[in-house]
Amino acid sequence: GAAMAHGHGPGRCRCCGEEAAERGAAWGLYLRIDRQRLQCLNERREGSGATVFRPWEERGDRSQFVESDDDEELLFNIPFTGSVKLKGVIVMGEDDETHPAELRLFRNIPHMSFDDTAKEAEQTFSLSRDPLGELEYPTKIARFSNVYHLSMHFPKNFGAETTKIFYIGLKGEWTEAHRHEVTICNYEASANPADHKLEQITPQTHFIS
């Protein structure tokens, strides 16, 4: 009763805690990353790139970050466990020259290398320093409505030799992959197998009745 009625009321009645939880849930796409296949190129410490994809509430955890190695560039290859509609991005770094200054997004190009970043990006953002993870960069949703692999290229920072990122937030909607595949299969194979199955099942059904 009461629990169900709650939440249907107007948004302004909600208390702060719930609003924060809802905001956190909006940034839940990190849960949909295929972490086994997540790559961060030019990370100084192996596996550190993966740590920046974490709950929104934990974005202030400064013990987890990725730093670039040879130069200021970083490139993330992020495969999702389904299809994602990407709506927004947060990039949080230090309030200094190590903060990335530009972000380029590519969609559905698995295993991108730095050579591949010569391609034209789907969208490019000029980043402001954001030490608290407060700035949200909205994507052109039409371009990012069916993303199963996202590459994030950080070509430069504000002048330091290396780039540091503490948190990357990804906001959007996720759809299970297999549903999509099932639709395609049924559509392509609608004529034969389905008819066959029906023929086999029908006689038995009559027999039982």
Coordinates of N, CA and C in Angstrom, one line a residue:
G1 N 0.8 -1.2 0.0 CA 0.0 0.0 0.0 C 0.8 1.2 0.0
A2 N 1.3 1.7 1.2 CA 1.9 3.0 1.3 C 3.2 3.0 0.4
A3 N 4.0 2.0 0.4 CA 5.2 2.0 -0.3 C 4.9 2.2 -1.8
M4 N 3.8 1.6 -2.3 CA 3.6 1.7 -3.7 C 3.1 3.1 -4.1
A5 N 2.3 3.7 -3.2 CA 1.8 5.0 -3.5 C 2.9 6.0 -3.5
H6 N 3.9 5.8 -2.7 CA 5.1 6.6 -2.6 C 5.8 6.5 -4.0
G7 N 6.3 7.6 -4.5 CA 7.1 7.5 -5.7 C 6.2 7.9 -6.9
H8 N 4.9 7.7 -6.8 CA 4.0 8.2 -7.8 C 3.7 9.6 -7.7
G9 N 3.9 10.2 -6.5 CA 3.6 11.6 -6.3 C 4.6 12.5 -7.1
P10 N 4.4 13.8 -7.1 CA 5.2 14.7 -7.8 C 6.7 14.6 -7.3
G11 N 7.6 14.9 -8.2 CA 9.0 14.7 -7.8 C 9.5 15.5 -6.7
R12 N 8.9 16.7 -6.5 CA 9.4 17.6 -5.4 C 9.1 17.1 -4.0
C13 N 8.2 16.2 -3.9 CA 7.9 15.6 -2.6 C 9.0 14.7 -2.1
R14 N 9.8 14.2 -3.0 CA 10.8 13.2 -2.6 C 11.9 13.8 -1.7
C15 N 12.3 13.1 -0.8 CA 13.4 13.6 0.1 C 14.7 13.5 -0.6
C16 N 15.7 14.2 0.0 CA 17.0 14.3 -0.7 C 17.7 13.0 -0.9
G17 N 17.6 12.1 0.1 CA 18.2 10.8 0.0 C 17.8 10.1 -1.2
E18 N 16.5 10.1 -1.5 CA 15.9 9.4 -2.6 C 16.4 10.0 -3.9
E19 N 16.4 11.3 -3.9 CA 16.9 12.0 -5.1 C 18.3 11.7 -5.5
A20 N 19.1 11.6 -4.4 CA 20.5 11.3 -4.6 C 20.6 9.8 -5.2
A21 N 19.8 8.9 -4.6 CA 19.9 7.6 -5.0 C 19.4 7.4 -6.5
E22 N 18.5 8.3 -6.8 CA 18.0 8.2 -8.2 C 19.0 8.8 -9.1
R23 N 19.7 9.8 -8.7 CA 20.8 10.4 -9.5 C 21.9 9.4 -9.7
G24 N 22.2 8.7 -8.6 CA 23.2 7.6 -8.7 C 22.8 6.5 -9.6
A25 N 21.6 6.2 -9.6 CA 21.1 5.1 -10.5 C 21.2 5.5 -11.9
A26 N 21.0 6.8 -12.2 CA 21.1 7.2 -13.6 C 22.5 7.0 -14.1
W27 N 23.4 7.0 -13.3 CA 24.8 6.8 -13.7 C 25.3 5.4 -13.5
G28 N 24.3 4.5 -13.7 CA 24.6 3.1 -13.4 C 25.1 2.3 -14.6
L29 N 25.5 2.9 -15.7 CA 25.9 2.1 -16.8 C 27.2 1.4 -16.6
Y30 N 28.0 1.8 -15.6 CA 29.3 1.1 -15.3 C 29.0 -0.4 -14.9
L31 N 27.8 -0.6 -14.5 CA 27.4 -2.0 -14.1 C 27.2 -2.9 -15.4
R32 N 27.1 -2.2 -16.5 CA 26.8 -2.9 -17.8 C 28.0 -3.0 -18.7
I33 N 29.2 -2.7 -18.1 CA 30.5 -2.8 -18.8 C 31.0 -4.3 -18.7
D34 N 31.4 -4.8 -19.8 CA 32.0 -6.1 -19.8 C 33.4 -6.0 -19.4
R35 N 33.6 -6.1 -18.1 CA 34.9 -5.8 -17.5 C 36.1 -6.7 -17.9
Q36 N 35.7 -7.9 -18.3 CA 36.8 -8.8 -18.8 C 37.4 -8.3 -20.0
R37 N 36.7 -7.5 -20.8 CA 37.2 -7.0 -22.1 C 37.5 -5.5 -22.2
L38 N 37.3 -4.9 -21.0 CA 37.5 -3.4 -20.9 C 39.0 -3.2 -21.1
Q39 N 39.4 -2.2 -21.9 CA 40.8 -1.9 -22.1 C 41.0 -0.4 -21.9
C40 N 42.2 -0.2 -21.3 CA 42.6 1.2 -21.2 C 44.1 1.3 -21.8
L41 N 44.2 2.0 -22.9 CA 45.6 2.0 -23.5 C 46.4 3.2 -23.0
N42 N 47.6 2.9 -22.8 CA 48.6 3.9 -22.2 C 48.4 4.2 -20.8
E43 N 47.8 3.2 -20.0 CA 47.6 3.4 -18.6 C 49.0 3.0 -17.9
R44 N 49.4 3.8 -16.9 CA 50.7 3.5 -16.3 C 50.6 2.2 -15.5
R45 N 49.5 2.0 -14.8 CA 49.4 0.8 -13.9 C 48.4 -0.1 -14.5
E46 N 48.7 -1.3 -14.8 CA 47.8 -2.2 -15.5 C 46.5 -2.4 -14.7
G47 N 45.4 -2.2 -15.3 CA 44.1 -2.5 -14.7 C 43.5 -1.2 -14.0
S48 N 44.3 -0.1 -13.9 CA 43.9 1.1 -13.2 C 42.8 1.8 -14.0
G49 N 42.8 1.6 -15.3 CA 41.7 2.3 -16.1 C 40.3 1.8 -15.7
A50 N 40.2 0.5 -15.4 CA 38.9 0.0 -15.0 C 38.4 0.6 -13.7
T51 N 39.2 1.1 -12.8 CA 38.8 1.5 -11.5 C 38.0 2.8 -11.6
V52 N 38.1 3.6 -12.7 CA 37.4 4.9 -12.8 C 35.9 4.7 -13.1
F53 N 35.5 3.5 -13.5 CA 34.1 3.2 -13.7 C 33.6 2.5 -12.5
R54 N 32.9 3.4 -11.7 CA 32.4 2.9 -10.4 C 31.2 3.7 -10.0
P55 N 30.5 3.3 -8.9 CA 29.3 4.0 -8.5 C 29.5 5.5 -8.4
W56 N 28.5 6.2 -8.8 CA 28.5 7.7 -8.8 C 28.8 8.2 -7.4
E57 N 28.2 7.5 -6.4 CA 28.4 7.9 -5.0 C 29.9 7.8 -4.6
E58 N 30.7 6.9 -5.3 CA 32.1 6.7 -4.9 C 33.0 7.5 -5.8
R59 N 32.5 8.5 -6.5 CA 33.3 9.2 -7.4 C 34.4 10.0 -6.7
G60 N 34.2 10.3 -5.4 CA 35.2 11.1 -4.7 C 36.3 10.3 -4.1
D61 N 36.3 9.0 -4.3 CA 37.4 8.1 -3.8 C 38.7 8.4 -4.6
R62 N 39.6 9.1 -4.0 CA 40.8 9.6 -4.7 C 41.9 8.5 -4.7
S63 N 41.6 7.4 -4.1 CA 42.7 6.3 -4.1 C 42.6 5.6 -5.4
Q64 N 41.5 5.7 -6.1 CA 41.3 5.0 -7.4 C 41.4 6.0 -8.5
F65 N 42.4 5.8 -9.4 CA 42.5 6.7 -10.6 C 43.3 6.0 -11.6
V66 N 43.3 6.6 -12.8 CA 44.2 6.1 -13.9 C 45.1 7.3 -14.3
E67 N 46.4 7.0 -14.5 CA 47.3 8.0 -15.0 C 47.9 7.4 -16.3
S68 N 48.1 8.4 -17.3 CA 48.7 7.9 -18.5 C 50.2 7.7 -18.3
D69 N 50.8 7.0 -19.3 CA 52.1 6.5 -19.1 C 53.1 7.3 -20.0
D70 N 53.2 7.0 -21.3 CA 54.2 7.6 -22.2 C 54.0 9.1 -22.5
D71 N 52.7 9.5 -22.6 CA 52.4 10.9 -22.9 C 51.1 11.2 -22.3
E72 N 50.4 12.2 -22.8 CA 49.2 12.6 -22.1 C 47.9 11.9 -22.6
E73 N 48.1 11.0 -23.6 CA 46.9 10.4 -24.2 C 46.4 9.2 -23.4
L74 N 45.1 9.0 -23.4 CA 44.5 7.8 -22.8 C 43.4 7.4 -23.8
L75 N 43.2 6.1 -23.9 CA 42.1 5.6 -24.8 C 41.5 4.4 -24.1
F76 N 40.1 4.5 -23.9 CA 39.4 3.5 -23.3 C 38.5 2.8 -24.3
N77 N 38.6 1.4 -24.3 CA 37.7 0.6 -25.1 C 36.7 0.0 -24.2
I78 N 35.5 0.3 -24.3 CA 34.5 -0.1 -23.3 C 33.4 -0.9 -24.0
P79 N 33.4 -2.3 -23.8 CA 32.4 -3.1 -24.4 C 31.3 -3.2 -23.3
F80 N 30.0 -3.1 -23.8 CA 28.9 -3.3 -22.9 C 28.3 -4.7 -23.0
T81 N 27.6 -5.1 -22.0 CA 27.0 -6.4 -22.0 C 25.6 -6.4 -22.8
G82 N 25.3 -5.3 -23.4 CA 24.0 -5.2 -24.1 C 24.1 -4.0 -25.0
S83 N 22.9 -3.5 -25.3 CA 22.9 -2.3 -26.1 C 22.6 -1.1 -25.2
V84 N 23.4 0.0 -25.4 CA 23.3 1.2 -24.5 C 22.8 2.4 -25.3
K85 N 21.9 3.2 -24.7 CA 21.6 4.5 -25.2 C 22.3 5.5 -24.3
L86 N 23.4 6.0 -24.8 CA 24.3 6.9 -23.9 C 23.8 8.3 -24.0
K87 N 23.5 8.9 -22.8 CA 22.9 10.2 -22.7 C 23.8 11.3 -22.1
G88 N 24.8 10.8 -21.3 CA 25.7 11.8 -20.7 C 26.9 11.2 -20.2
V89 N 27.9 12.1 -20.0 CA 29.3 11.7 -19.5 C 29.7 12.7 -18.4
I90 N 30.4 12.1 -17.4 CA 31.1 13.0 -16.4 C 32.6 12.5 -16.5
V91 N 33.5 13.5 -16.5 CA 34.9 13.2 -16.4 C 35.5 14.0 -15.3
M92 N 36.1 13.3 -14.3 CA 36.5 14.0 -13.1 C 38.0 13.8 -12.9
G93 N 38.8 14.9 -12.7 CA 40.2 14.8 -12.5 C 40.7 15.7 -11.4
E94 N 42.0 16.0 -11.4 CA 42.5 16.9 -10.4 C 42.3 18.3 -10.9
D95 N 42.3 19.3 -10.0 CA 42.2 20.7 -10.4 C 43.5 21.2 -10.8
D96 N 44.2 20.6 -11.8 CA 45.5 21.0 -12.2 C 45.7 20.7 -13.7
E97 N 46.9 20.7 -14.1 CA 47.2 20.5 -15.5 C 47.0 19.1 -16.0
T98 N 46.9 18.1 -15.0 CA 46.8 16.7 -15.4 C 45.4 16.4 -15.9
H99 N 44.4 17.3 -15.6 CA 43.0 17.1 -16.0 C 42.9 17.0 -17.5
P100 N 42.2 16.0 -18.0 CA 42.0 16.0 -19.5 C 41.2 17.2 -20.0
A101 N 41.7 17.7 -21.2 CA 41.1 18.9 -21.7 C 40.1 18.6 -22.9
E102 N 40.2 17.4 -23.4 CA 39.3 17.0 -24.5 C 38.9 15.6 -24.4
L103 N 37.7 15.3 -24.9 CA 37.2 13.9 -24.9 C 36.6 13.7 -26.3
R104 N 37.0 12.6 -26.9 CA 36.4 12.2 -28.2 C 35.7 10.9 -28.1
L105 N 34.5 10.8 -28.5 CA 33.7 9.5 -28.4 C 33.6 8.8 -29.7
F106 N 33.8 7.5 -29.7 CA 33.6 6.7 -30.9 C 32.7 5.6 -30.5
R107 N 31.8 5.2 -31.4 CA 30.9 4.1 -31.1 C 31.1 2.9 -32.0
N108 N 31.0 1.7 -31.4 CA 31.0 0.4 -32.1 C 32.2 0.2 -33.0
I109 N 33.4 0.6 -32.4 CA 34.6 0.2 -33.1 C 35.5 -0.5 -32.1
P110 N 35.2 -1.9 -31.9 CA 35.9 -2.6 -30.9 C 37.5 -2.6 -31.1
H111 N 38.2 -2.7 -30.0 CA 39.7 -2.8 -30.0 C 40.3 -1.6 -30.8
M112 N 39.8 -0.4 -30.5 CA 40.5 0.8 -31.2 C 41.9 0.9 -30.7
S113 N 42.8 1.3 -31.5 CA 44.1 1.7 -31.2 C 44.3 3.2 -31.3
F114 N 45.5 3.7 -30.9 CA 45.7 5.1 -31.1 C 45.8 5.5 -32.6
D115 N 46.2 4.5 -33.4 CA 46.1 4.8 -34.9 C 44.7 5.1 -35.3
D116 N 43.8 4.3 -34.8 CA 42.4 4.5 -35.2 C 41.8 5.8 -34.8
T117 N 42.4 6.5 -33.8 CA 41.8 7.7 -33.4 C 41.9 8.8 -34.4
A118 N 42.6 8.6 -35.5 CA 42.7 9.5 -36.6 C 41.3 9.7 -37.3
K119 N 40.5 8.7 -37.1 CA 39.1 8.8 -37.6 C 38.4 9.9 -37.0
E120 N 37.3 10.3 -37.7 CA 36.5 11.4 -37.1 C 35.6 10.8 -36.0
A121 N 35.6 11.5 -34.9 CA 34.8 11.0 -33.7 C 33.4 11.3 -33.9
E122 N 32.5 10.5 -33.2 CA 31.1 10.8 -33.3 C 30.7 12.1 -32.6
Q123 N 31.5 12.4 -31.5 CA 31.3 13.6 -30.8 C 32.5 14.0 -30.0
T124 N 32.9 15.3 -30.0 CA 34.0 15.7 -29.3 C 33.6 16.8 -28.3
F125 N 34.2 16.7 -27.1 CA 33.9 17.7 -26.0 C 35.1 18.4 -25.6
S126 N 35.1 19.7 -25.4 CA 36.1 20.4 -24.7 C 35.7 20.3 -23.2
L127 N 36.7 19.8 -22.4 CA 36.4 19.5 -21.0 C 36.9 20.7 -20.2
S128 N 36.1 21.0 -19.1 CA 36.6 21.9 -18.1 C 37.1 21.1 -16.9
R129 N 38.0 21.7 -16.1 CA 38.5 21.0 -14.9 C 37.3 20.7 -14.0
D130 N 37.2 19.5 -13.6 CA 36.0 19.1 -12.8 C 36.5 18.2 -11.6
P131 N 37.1 18.8 -10.6 CA 37.6 18.0 -9.5 C 36.6 17.3 -8.6
L132 N 35.3 17.7 -8.7 CA 34.3 17.2 -7.9 C 33.3 16.3 -8.6
G133 N 33.5 16.2 -10.0 CA 32.6 15.3 -10.7 C 31.2 15.9 -10.8
E134 N 31.1 17.2 -11.1 CA 29.8 17.9 -11.1 C 29.3 18.2 -12.5
L135 N 30.2 18.2 -13.5 CA 29.8 18.6 -14.8 C 29.4 17.5 -15.7
E136 N 28.2 17.6 -16.3 CA 27.7 16.6 -17.1 C 27.7 17.1 -18.6
Y137 N 28.3 16.2 -19.4 CA 28.4 16.5 -20.9 C 27.3 15.7 -21.6
P138 N 26.3 16.3 -22.1 CA 25.2 15.6 -22.8 C 25.7 15.1 -24.2
T139 N 25.4 13.9 -24.5 CA 25.7 13.4 -25.8 C 24.6 13.7 -26.8
K140 N 24.9 13.6 -28.1 CA 23.9 13.7 -29.2 C 23.3 12.3 -29.2
I141 N 22.1 12.1 -28.5 CA 21.6 10.8 -28.2 C 21.3 10.0 -29.5
A142 N 20.9 10.7 -30.6 CA 20.6 10.0 -31.8 C 21.8 9.2 -32.3
R143 N 23.0 9.8 -32.0 CA 24.2 9.1 -32.5 C 24.6 8.0 -31.5
F144 N 24.1 8.0 -30.3 CA 24.6 7.0 -29.3 C 23.4 6.2 -28.8
S145 N 22.5 5.8 -29.7 CA 21.3 5.2 -29.2 C 21.4 3.6 -29.3
N146 N 22.4 3.1 -30.0 CA 22.5 1.7 -30.1 C 24.0 1.4 -30.0
V147 N 24.6 1.5 -28.8 CA 26.0 1.4 -28.6 C 26.3 0.1 -27.8
Y148 N 27.0 -0.8 -28.5 CA 27.5 -2.0 -27.7 C 29.0 -1.9 -27.4
H149 N 29.7 -0.9 -28.0 CA 31.1 -0.7 -27.7 C 31.3 0.8 -27.8
L150 N 31.9 1.4 -26.7 CA 32.2 2.8 -26.6 C 33.7 3.0 -26.5
S151 N 34.3 3.9 -27.3 CA 35.7 4.2 -27.1 C 35.7 5.7 -26.7
M152 N 36.5 5.9 -25.7 CA 36.7 7.3 -25.2 C 38.2 7.7 -25.3
H153 N 38.5 8.7 -26.1 CA 39.8 9.1 -26.4 C 40.1 10.4 -25.7
F154 N 41.1 10.5 -24.9 CA 41.5 11.7 -24.3 C 42.8 12.2 -24.9
P155 N 42.8 13.0 -25.9 CA 44.0 13.3 -26.7 C 44.9 14.3 -25.9
K156 N 44.4 15.1 -25.0 CA 45.3 16.1 -24.4 C 44.7 16.5 -23.1
N157 N 45.6 17.2 -22.3 CA 45.2 17.7 -21.0 C 45.5 19.2 -20.9
F158 N 45.6 19.8 -19.7 CA 45.9 21.2 -19.6 C 47.3 21.6 -19.6
G159 N 48.2 20.7 -20.0 CA 49.6 21.1 -20.1 C 50.6 20.2 -19.3
A160 N 50.1 19.2 -18.6 CA 51.0 18.3 -17.9 C 51.6 17.2 -18.8
E161 N 52.6 16.5 -18.3 CA 53.2 15.5 -19.1 C 52.2 14.2 -19.2
T162 N 51.5 14.0 -18.1 CA 50.6 12.9 -18.0 C 49.2 13.3 -17.6
T163 N 48.2 12.5 -18.0 CA 46.8 12.8 -17.7 C 46.4 11.9 -16.5
K164 N 45.6 12.5 -15.7 CA 45.0 11.7 -14.6 C 43.5 11.8 -14.6
I165 N 42.8 10.7 -14.4 CA 41.4 10.7 -14.4 C 41.0 9.8 -13.1
F166 N 40.1 10.4 -12.3 CA 39.6 9.7 -11.1 C 38.3 9.0 -11.3
Y167 N 37.5 9.6 -12.1 CA 36.1 9.0 -12.3 C 35.6 9.3 -13.7
I168 N 34.9 8.3 -14.3 CA 34.2 8.6 -15.5 C 32.8 8.0 -15.3
G169 N 31.8 8.9 -15.4 CA 30.4 8.5 -15.3 C 29.8 8.4 -16.6
L170 N 29.0 7.3 -16.8 CA 28.2 7.1 -18.0 C 26.8 7.0 -17.7
K171 N 26.0 7.9 -18.3 CA 24.5 7.9 -18.0 C 23.8 7.4 -19.2
G172 N 22.7 6.6 -19.0 CA 21.9 6.2 -20.1 C 21.1 5.0 -19.8
E173 N 20.6 4.4 -20.9 CA 19.7 3.2 -20.7 C 20.4 2.0 -21.3
W174 N 20.1 0.9 -20.8 CA 20.7 -0.4 -21.2 C 19.6 -1.4 -21.6
T175 N 19.8 -2.1 -22.7 CA 18.9 -3.1 -23.1 C 19.7 -4.4 -23.2
E176 N 19.1 -5.5 -22.8 CA 19.7 -6.8 -22.9 C 20.0 -7.1 -24.3
A177 N 21.2 -7.7 -24.5 CA 21.6 -8.0 -25.9 C 20.7 -9.1 -26.6
H178 N 20.4 -10.2 -25.8 CA 19.8 -11.3 -26.5 C 18.4 -11.0 -27.0
R179 N 17.7 -10.1 -26.4 CA 16.4 -9.8 -26.9 C 16.5 -9.3 -28.4
H180 N 17.5 -8.4 -28.5 CA 17.7 -7.8 -29.8 C 18.0 -8.9 -30.8
E181 N 18.9 -9.8 -30.5 CA 19.3 -10.9 -31.4 C 18.1 -11.8 -31.7
V182 N 17.3 -12.1 -30.7 CA 16.1 -12.9 -31.0 C 15.3 -12.3 -32.0
T183 N 15.0 -11.0 -31.9 CA 14.2 -10.4 -32.9 C 14.7 -10.6 -34.3
I184 N 16.0 -10.4 -34.4 CA 16.7 -10.5 -35.8 C 16.5 -11.9 -36.3
C185 N 16.8 -12.9 -35.4 CA 16.7 -14.3 -35.9 C 15.3 -14.6 -36.4
N186 N 14.3 -14.3 -35.6 CA 12.9 -14.6 -35.9 C 12.5 -14.0 -37.2
Y187 N 13.0 -12.8 -37.4 CA 12.6 -12.0 -38.6 C 13.3 -12.7 -39.8
E188 N 14.5 -13.1 -39.7 CA 15.2 -13.7 -40.9 C 14.7 -15.0 -41.2
A189 N 14.3 -15.8 -40.2 CA 14.0 -17.2 -40.4 C 12.5 -17.4 -40.2
S190 N 11.7 -16.4 -40.4 CA 10.3 -16.5 -40.1 C 9.6 -17.6 -40.9
A191 N 10.0 -17.8 -42.1 CA 9.2 -18.8 -43.0 C 9.3 -20.2 -42.5
N192 N 10.5 -20.8 -42.6 CA 10.6 -22.2 -42.5 C 10.5 -22.8 -41.1
P193 N 11.5 -22.6 -40.2 CA 11.5 -23.4 -39.0 C 10.2 -23.3 -38.2
A194 N 9.6 -22.1 -38.2 CA 8.4 -21.9 -37.4 C 7.3 -22.8 -37.9
D195 N 7.1 -22.8 -39.3 CA 6.1 -23.7 -39.9 C 6.3 -25.1 -39.5
H196 N 7.5 -25.6 -39.6 CA 7.9 -27.0 -39.3 C 7.4 -27.3 -37.9
K197 N 7.8 -26.5 -36.9 CA 7.4 -26.7 -35.6 C 5.9 -26.9 -35.4
L198 N 5.2 -26.0 -36.0 CA 3.7 -26.1 -35.9 C 3.2 -27.4 -36.4
E199 N 3.7 -27.8 -37.6 CA 3.2 -29.1 -38.1 C 3.5 -30.3 -37.2
Q200 N 4.6 -30.3 -36.6 CA 5.0 -31.4 -35.7 C 4.1 -31.4 -34.4
I201 N 3.8 -30.2 -34.0 CA 3.0 -30.1 -32.7 C 1.5 -30.4 -32.9
T202 N 1.0 -29.9 -34.0 CA -0.4 -30.0 -34.2 C -1.0 -31.3 -34.1
P203 N -0.5 -32.3 -34.8 CA -1.2 -33.7 -34.7 C -1.3 -34.2 -33.3
Q204 N -0.3 -34.0 -32.5 CA -0.3 -34.5 -31.1 C -1.4 -33.8 -30.3
T205 N -1.5 -32.5 -30.6 CA -2.5 -31.7 -29.8 C -3.9 -32.3 -30.1
H206 N -4.2 -32.5 -31.4 CA -5.5 -33.1 -31.8 C -5.7 -34.4 -31.1
F207 N -4.7 -35.2 -31.1 CA -4.8 -36.5 -30.5 C -5.2 -36.5 -29.0
I208 N -4.5 -35.5 -28.3 CA -4.8 -35.4 -26.9 C -6.2 -35.0 -26.7
S209 N -6.7 -34.0 -27.4 CA -8.1 -33.5 -27.2 C -9.1 -34.5 -27.7

